Short mmCIF file of C-alpha atoms and ligand atoms in Angstrom, two decimals:
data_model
loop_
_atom_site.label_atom_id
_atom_site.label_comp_id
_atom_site.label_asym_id
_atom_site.label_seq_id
_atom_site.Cartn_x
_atom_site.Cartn_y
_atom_site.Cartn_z
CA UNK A 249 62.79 13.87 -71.83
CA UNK A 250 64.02 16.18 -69.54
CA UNK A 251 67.89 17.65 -69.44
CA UNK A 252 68.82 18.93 -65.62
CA UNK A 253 71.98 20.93 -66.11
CA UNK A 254 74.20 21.24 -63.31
CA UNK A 255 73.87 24.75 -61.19
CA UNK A 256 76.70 26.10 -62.61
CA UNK A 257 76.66 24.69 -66.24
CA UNK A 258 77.79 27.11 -68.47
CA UNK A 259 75.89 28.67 -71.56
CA UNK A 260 78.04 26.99 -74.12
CA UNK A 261 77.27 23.92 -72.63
CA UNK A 262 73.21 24.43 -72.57
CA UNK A 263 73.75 25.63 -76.11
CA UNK A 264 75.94 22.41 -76.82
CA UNK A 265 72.78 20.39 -75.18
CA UNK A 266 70.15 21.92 -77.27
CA UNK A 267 71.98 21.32 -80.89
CA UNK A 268 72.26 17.79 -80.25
CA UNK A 269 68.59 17.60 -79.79
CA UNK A 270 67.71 19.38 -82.67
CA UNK A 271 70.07 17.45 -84.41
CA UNK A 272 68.06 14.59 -83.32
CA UNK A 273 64.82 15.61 -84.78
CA UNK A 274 63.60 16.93 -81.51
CA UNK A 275 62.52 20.18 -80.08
CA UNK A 276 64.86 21.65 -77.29
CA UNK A 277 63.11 24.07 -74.74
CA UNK A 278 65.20 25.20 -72.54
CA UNK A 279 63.82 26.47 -68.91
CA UNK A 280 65.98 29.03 -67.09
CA UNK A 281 65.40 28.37 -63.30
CA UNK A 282 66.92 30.55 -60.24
CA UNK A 283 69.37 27.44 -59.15
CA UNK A 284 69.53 26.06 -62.65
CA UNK A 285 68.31 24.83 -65.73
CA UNK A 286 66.17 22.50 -67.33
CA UNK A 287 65.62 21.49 -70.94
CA UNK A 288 62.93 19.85 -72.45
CA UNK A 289 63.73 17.47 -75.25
CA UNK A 290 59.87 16.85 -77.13
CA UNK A 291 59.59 14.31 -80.10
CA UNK A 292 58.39 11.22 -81.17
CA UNK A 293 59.92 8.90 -79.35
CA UNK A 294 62.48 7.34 -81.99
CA UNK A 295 65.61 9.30 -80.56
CA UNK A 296 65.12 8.64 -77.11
CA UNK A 297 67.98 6.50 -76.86
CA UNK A 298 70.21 8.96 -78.17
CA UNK A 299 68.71 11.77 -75.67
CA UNK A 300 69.26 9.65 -72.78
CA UNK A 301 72.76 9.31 -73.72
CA UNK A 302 73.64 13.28 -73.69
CA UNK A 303 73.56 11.91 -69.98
CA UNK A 304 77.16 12.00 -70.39
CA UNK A 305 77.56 15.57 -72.34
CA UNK A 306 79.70 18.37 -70.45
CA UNK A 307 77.82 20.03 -67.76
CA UNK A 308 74.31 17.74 -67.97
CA UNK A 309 73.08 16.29 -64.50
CA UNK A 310 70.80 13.89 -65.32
CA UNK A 311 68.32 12.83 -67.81
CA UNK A 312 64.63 11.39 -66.95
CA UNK A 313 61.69 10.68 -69.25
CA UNK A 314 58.80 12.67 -68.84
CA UNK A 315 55.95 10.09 -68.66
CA UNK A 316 52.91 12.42 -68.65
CA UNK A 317 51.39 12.88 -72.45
CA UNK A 318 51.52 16.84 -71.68
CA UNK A 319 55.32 17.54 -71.92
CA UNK A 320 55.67 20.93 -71.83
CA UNK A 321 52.74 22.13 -69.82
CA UNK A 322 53.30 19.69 -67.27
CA UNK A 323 54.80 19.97 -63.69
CA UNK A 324 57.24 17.03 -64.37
CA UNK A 325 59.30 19.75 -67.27
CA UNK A 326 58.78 22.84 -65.09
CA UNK A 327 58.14 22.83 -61.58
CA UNK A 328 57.59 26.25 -60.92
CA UNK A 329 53.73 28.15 -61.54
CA UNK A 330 53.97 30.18 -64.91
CA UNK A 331 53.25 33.50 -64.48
CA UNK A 332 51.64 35.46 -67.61
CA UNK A 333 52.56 39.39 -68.05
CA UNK A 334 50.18 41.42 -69.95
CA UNK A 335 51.40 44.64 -69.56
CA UNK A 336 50.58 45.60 -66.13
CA UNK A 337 48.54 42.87 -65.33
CA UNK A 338 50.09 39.51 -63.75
CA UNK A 339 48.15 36.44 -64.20
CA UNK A 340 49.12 33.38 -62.11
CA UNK A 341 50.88 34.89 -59.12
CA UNK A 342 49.03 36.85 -56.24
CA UNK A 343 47.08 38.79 -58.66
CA UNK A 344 43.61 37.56 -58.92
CA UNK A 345 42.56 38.53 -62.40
CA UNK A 346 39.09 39.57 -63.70
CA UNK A 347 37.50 39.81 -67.18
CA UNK A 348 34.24 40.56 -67.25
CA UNK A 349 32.08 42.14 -70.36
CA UNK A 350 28.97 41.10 -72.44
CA UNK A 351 29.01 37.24 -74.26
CA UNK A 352 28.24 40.03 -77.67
CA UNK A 353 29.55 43.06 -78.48
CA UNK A 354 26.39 44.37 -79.55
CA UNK A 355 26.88 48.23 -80.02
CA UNK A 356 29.25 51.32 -79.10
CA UNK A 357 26.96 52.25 -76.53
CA UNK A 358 26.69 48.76 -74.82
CA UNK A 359 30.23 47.87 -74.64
CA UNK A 360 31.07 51.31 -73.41
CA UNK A 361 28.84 51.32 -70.61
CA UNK A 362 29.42 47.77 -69.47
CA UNK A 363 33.42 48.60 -69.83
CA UNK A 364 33.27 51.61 -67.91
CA UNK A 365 31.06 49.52 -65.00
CA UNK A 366 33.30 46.52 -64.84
CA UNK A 367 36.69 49.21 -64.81
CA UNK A 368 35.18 50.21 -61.85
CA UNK A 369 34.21 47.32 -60.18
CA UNK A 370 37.64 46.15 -60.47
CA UNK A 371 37.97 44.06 -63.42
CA UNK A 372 41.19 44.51 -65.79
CA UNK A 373 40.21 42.95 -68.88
CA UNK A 374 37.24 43.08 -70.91
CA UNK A 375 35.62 40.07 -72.59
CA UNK A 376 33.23 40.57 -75.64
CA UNK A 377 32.55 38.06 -79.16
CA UNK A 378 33.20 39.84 -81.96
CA UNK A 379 33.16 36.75 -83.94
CA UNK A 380 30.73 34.24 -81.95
CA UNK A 381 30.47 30.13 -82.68
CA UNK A 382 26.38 30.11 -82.30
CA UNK A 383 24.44 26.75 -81.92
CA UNK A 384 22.49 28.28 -85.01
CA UNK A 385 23.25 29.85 -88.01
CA UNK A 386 20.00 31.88 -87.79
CA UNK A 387 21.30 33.59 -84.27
CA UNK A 388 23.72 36.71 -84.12
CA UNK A 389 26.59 35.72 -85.62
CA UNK A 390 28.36 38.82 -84.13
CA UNK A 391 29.66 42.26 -85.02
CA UNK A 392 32.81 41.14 -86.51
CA UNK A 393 35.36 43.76 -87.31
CA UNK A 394 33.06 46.37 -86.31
CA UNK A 395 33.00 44.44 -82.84
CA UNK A 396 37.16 44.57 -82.23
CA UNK A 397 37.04 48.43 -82.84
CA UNK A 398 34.64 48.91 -80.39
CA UNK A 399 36.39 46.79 -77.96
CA UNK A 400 39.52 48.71 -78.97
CA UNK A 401 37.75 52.36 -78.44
CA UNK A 402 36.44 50.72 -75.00
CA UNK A 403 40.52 49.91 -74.21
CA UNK A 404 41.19 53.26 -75.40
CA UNK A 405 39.12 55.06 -72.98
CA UNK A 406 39.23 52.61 -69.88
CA UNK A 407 42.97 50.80 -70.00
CA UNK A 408 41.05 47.50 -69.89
CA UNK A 409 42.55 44.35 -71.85
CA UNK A 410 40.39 42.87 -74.32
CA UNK A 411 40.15 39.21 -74.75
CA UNK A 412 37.70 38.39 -77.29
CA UNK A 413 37.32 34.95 -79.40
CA UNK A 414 38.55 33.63 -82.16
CA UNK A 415 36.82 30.96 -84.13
CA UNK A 416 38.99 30.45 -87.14
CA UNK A 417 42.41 30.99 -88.06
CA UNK A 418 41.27 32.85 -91.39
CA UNK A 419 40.41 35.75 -89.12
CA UNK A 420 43.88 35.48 -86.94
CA UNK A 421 45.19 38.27 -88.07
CA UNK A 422 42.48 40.85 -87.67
CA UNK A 423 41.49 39.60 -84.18
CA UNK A 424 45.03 39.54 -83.34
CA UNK A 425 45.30 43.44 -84.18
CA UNK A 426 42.81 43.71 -81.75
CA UNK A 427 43.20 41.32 -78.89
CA UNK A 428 45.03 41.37 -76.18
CA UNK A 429 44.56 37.76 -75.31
CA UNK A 430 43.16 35.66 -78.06
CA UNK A 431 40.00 33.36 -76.81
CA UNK A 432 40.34 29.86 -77.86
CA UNK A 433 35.93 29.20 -77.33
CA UNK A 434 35.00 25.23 -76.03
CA UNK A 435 33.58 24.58 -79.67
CA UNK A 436 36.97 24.91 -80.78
CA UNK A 437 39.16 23.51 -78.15
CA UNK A 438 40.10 20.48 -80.22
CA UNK A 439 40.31 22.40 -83.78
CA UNK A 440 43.89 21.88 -84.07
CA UNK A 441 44.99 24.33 -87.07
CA UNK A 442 43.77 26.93 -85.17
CA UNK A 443 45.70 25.85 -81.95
CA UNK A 444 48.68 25.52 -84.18
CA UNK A 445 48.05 29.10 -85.85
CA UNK A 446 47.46 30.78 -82.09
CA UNK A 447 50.49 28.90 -80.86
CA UNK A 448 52.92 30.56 -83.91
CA UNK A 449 51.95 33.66 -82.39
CA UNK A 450 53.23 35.05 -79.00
CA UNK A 451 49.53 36.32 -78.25
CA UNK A 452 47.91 35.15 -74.91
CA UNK A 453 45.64 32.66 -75.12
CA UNK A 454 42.68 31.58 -73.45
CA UNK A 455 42.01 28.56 -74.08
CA UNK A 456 38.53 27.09 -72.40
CA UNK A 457 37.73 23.64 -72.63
CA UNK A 458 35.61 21.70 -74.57
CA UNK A 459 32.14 20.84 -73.06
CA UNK A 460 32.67 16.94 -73.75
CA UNK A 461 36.54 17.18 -73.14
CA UNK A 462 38.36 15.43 -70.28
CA UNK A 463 41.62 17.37 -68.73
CA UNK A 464 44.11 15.45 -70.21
CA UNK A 465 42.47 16.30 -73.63
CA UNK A 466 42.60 19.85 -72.53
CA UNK A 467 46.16 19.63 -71.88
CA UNK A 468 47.30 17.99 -74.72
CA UNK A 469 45.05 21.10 -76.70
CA UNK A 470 47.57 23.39 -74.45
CA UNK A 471 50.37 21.51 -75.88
CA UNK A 472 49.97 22.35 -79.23
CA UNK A 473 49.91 25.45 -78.40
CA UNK A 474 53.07 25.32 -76.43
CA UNK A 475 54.40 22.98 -79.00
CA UNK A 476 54.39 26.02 -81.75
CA UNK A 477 56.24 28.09 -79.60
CA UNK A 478 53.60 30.11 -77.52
CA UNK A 479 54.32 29.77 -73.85
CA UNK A 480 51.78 32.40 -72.81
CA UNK A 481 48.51 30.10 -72.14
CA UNK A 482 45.50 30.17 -69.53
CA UNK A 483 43.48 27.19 -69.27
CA UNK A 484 39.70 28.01 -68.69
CA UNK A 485 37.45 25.40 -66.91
CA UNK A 486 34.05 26.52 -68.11
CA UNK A 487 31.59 23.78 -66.89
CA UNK A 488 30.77 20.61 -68.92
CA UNK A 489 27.56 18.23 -70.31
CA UNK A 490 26.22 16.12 -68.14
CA UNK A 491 22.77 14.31 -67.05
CA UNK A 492 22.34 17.36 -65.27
CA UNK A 493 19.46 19.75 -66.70
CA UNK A 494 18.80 22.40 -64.03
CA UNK A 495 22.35 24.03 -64.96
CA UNK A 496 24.00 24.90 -68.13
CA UNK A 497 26.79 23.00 -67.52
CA UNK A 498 28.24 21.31 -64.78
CA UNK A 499 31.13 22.98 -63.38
CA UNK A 500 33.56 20.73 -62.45
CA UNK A 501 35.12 22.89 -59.59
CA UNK A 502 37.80 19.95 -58.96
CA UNK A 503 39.28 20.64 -62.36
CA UNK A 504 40.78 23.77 -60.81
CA UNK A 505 43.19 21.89 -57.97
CA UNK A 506 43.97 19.40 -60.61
CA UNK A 507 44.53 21.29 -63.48
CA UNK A 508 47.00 23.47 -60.75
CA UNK A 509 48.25 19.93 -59.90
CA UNK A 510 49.20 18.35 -63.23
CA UNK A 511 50.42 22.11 -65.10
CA UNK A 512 52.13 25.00 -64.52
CA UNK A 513 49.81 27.09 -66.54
CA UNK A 514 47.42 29.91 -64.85
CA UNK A 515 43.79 28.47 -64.57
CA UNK A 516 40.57 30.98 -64.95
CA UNK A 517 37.10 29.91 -63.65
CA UNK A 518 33.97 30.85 -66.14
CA UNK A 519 31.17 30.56 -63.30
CA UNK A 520 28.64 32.40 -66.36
CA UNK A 521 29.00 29.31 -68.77
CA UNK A 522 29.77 26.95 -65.85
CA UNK A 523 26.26 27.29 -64.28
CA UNK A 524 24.22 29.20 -67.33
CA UNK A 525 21.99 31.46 -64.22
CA UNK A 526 22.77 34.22 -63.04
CA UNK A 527 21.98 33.54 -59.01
CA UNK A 528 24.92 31.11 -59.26
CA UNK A 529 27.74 33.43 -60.41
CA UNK A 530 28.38 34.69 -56.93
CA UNK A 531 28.99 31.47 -54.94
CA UNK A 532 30.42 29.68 -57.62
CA UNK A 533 33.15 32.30 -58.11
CA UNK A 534 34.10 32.05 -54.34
CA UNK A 535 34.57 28.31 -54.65
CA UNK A 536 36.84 29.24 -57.40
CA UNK A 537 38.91 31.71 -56.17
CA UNK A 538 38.87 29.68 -52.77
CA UNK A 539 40.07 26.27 -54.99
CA UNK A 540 42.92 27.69 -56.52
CA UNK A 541 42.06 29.71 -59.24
CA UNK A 542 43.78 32.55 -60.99
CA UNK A 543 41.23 34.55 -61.91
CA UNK A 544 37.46 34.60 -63.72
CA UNK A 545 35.86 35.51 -66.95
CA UNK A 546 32.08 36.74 -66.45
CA UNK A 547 29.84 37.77 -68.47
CA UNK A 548 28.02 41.37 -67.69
CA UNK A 549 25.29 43.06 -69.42
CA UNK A 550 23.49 46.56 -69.19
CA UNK A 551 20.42 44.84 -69.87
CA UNK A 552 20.78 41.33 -70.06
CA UNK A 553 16.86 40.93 -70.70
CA UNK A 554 17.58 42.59 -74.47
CA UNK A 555 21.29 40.63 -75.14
CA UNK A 556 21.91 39.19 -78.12
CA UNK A 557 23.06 36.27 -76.61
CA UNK A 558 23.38 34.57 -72.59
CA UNK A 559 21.41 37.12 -71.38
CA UNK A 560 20.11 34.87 -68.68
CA UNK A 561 23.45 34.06 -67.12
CA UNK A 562 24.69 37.41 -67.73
CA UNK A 563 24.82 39.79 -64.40
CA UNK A 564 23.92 43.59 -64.26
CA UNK A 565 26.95 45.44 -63.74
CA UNK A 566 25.87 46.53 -59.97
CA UNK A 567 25.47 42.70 -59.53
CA UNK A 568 29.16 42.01 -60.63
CA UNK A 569 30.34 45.43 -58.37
CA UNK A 570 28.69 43.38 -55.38
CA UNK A 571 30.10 39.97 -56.61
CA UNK A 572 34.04 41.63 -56.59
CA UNK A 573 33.38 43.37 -53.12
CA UNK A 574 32.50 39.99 -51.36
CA UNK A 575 35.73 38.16 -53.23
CA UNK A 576 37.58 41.07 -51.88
CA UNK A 577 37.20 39.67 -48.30
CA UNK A 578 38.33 35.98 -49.64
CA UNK A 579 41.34 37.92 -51.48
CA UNK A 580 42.45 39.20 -48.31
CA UNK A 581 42.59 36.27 -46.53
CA UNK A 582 44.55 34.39 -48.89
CA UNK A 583 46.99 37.57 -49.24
CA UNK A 584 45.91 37.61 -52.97
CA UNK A 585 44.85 40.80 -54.62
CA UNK A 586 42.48 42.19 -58.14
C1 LIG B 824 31.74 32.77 -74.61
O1 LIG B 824 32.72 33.02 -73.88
O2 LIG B 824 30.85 33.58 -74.84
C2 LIG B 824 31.62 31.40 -75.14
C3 LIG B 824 31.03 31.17 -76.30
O3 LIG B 824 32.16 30.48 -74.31
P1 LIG B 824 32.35 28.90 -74.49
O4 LIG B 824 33.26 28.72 -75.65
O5 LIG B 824 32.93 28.48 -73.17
O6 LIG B 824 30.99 28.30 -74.72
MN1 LIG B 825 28.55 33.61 -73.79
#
């Protein structure tokens, strides 16, 4: 349900509003907007007449159902784009924001030339699995601990964010230390403890969606994160399965618009899983940027011939330098910059 104060209600009365719903067994989330304020009422359902009747409680406007499943990363609730801070980086308003990095950390001297090359190409975070979900056991399972320090030393040296994933909430608080913005990988997009356990946290997420997942499921995976407490959430269109063989994954570029239509939550295009080859990073990534999205997450590699893992979708780092200088052109003409 949704609670529109009056403009001028006063703070005792949006206090008054929000006790009576958690008196009812609901969760009160109150948005503060520039003319006035909005609080979302989230439950079960079994209170709703009582909600509906704070109707008449000092200082309350109206009250409306939100009929979406996605309550509170939904348009209906707040109608405004959210706008992530991470430090000194923006993500969701006219900042366009890039991560790029290797899929593996593989070694000190890997991730600190590939961090130093994307820095300069223009990217502001740096991606890199410490802990990767691999198709096989037998396959690099990742550097682990070892993995986060590098990425740390790499943030040390460059300024560069790290998002890196996380595959199981045993590990939250070590990658946590680390992270800047915790990776929530497709494999795990439905694995709800681990939601849950991200979203009692006030870490960024990233949260990319599942390769068999439709966008409503990836919403309602957003909303348990929300639903803990965690407002600060990207969602991260990364291609999905289909007949198709020639590509990776199909990415489904309409997902961006939509996703931008049904939530107020920043969206980042992954053109390197999307597609799965390299040649297609570069045009893909304009169609992103030019369908609405807030940013990208690309994988880069020294030597992608030798990576431990999608080294054949990965680019060389003068490859992404060239990528970001042609985006820079589509930046300025939608007054949008890295
Ligand atoms: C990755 O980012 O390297 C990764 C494993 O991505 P996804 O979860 O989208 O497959
Ligand atoms: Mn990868």
């Amino acid at each position: 349900m949704i609670i529109s104060m009056k403009p001028h209600a006063t703070k005792e009365q949006i206090e008054h509003v929000c006790d009576r719903i958690k008196e009812f067994g609901y969760q009160a989330h109150p948005i503060f907007g520039a003319e006035r304020t909005v609080i979302g009422a989230v439950g079960d359902g079994r209170a709703r007449d009582y909600i509906q009747a704070l109707e008449s409680a000092p200082g309350v406007e109206s009250v409306i159902p939100i009929q979406r499943p996605f309550k509170l990363v939904g348009r209906e609730l707040k109608k405004e784009k959210s706008v992530l801070q991470i430090d000194e980086i923006t993500v969701g308003g006219d900042q366009f924001v890039l991560m790029a990095g290797p899929c593996s950390v593989e070694s000190r001297e890997q991730i600190l030339i590939t961090a130093r090359a994307v820095k300069k190409a223009g990217a502001v975070m740096l991606r890199g699995g410490a802990f990767k979900p691999r198709t096989s056991p037998y396959d690099f399972q990742g550097l682990e601990e070892e993995g986060l320090k590098l990425m740390a030393e790499a943030r040390q040296e460059t300024g560069l964010k790290i998002v890196t994933e996380i595959i199981s909430s045993d590990e939250l608080d070590v990658v946590a230390h680390y992270a800047d913005v915790l990776q929530i990988g497709a494999r795990n997009m439905q694995n709800f403890a681990l939601l849950k356990a991200v979203g009692r946290t006030r870490k960024p997420v990233l949260l990319k969606r599942g390769m068999m997942s439709t966008i409503k499921e990836l919403l309602m995976s957003a909303e348990y994160i929300l639903s803990q407490g965690n407002p600060n959430v990207m969602l991260c269109e990364r291609g999905i399965r289909t007949f198709e063989t020639y590509t990776r994954n199909t990415l489904d570029i309409s997902a961006v618009p939509l996703l931008n239509e049904l939530s107020h939550l920043p969206v980042i295009v992954d053109p390197s899983h999307g597609t799965g080859i390299r040649s297609l990073i570069r045009p893909v990534s304009k169609a992103a940027l030019a369908a609405g999205a807030d940013g990208l997450i690309i994988e880069v590699h020294p030597n992608p011939e030798d990576a431990f893992s999608d080294g054949p979708q990965s680019l060389l780092p003068e490859e992404f330098q060239a990528l970001v200088q042609e985006l820079q052109g589509y930046l300025a003409l939608e007054k949008r910059h890295l």
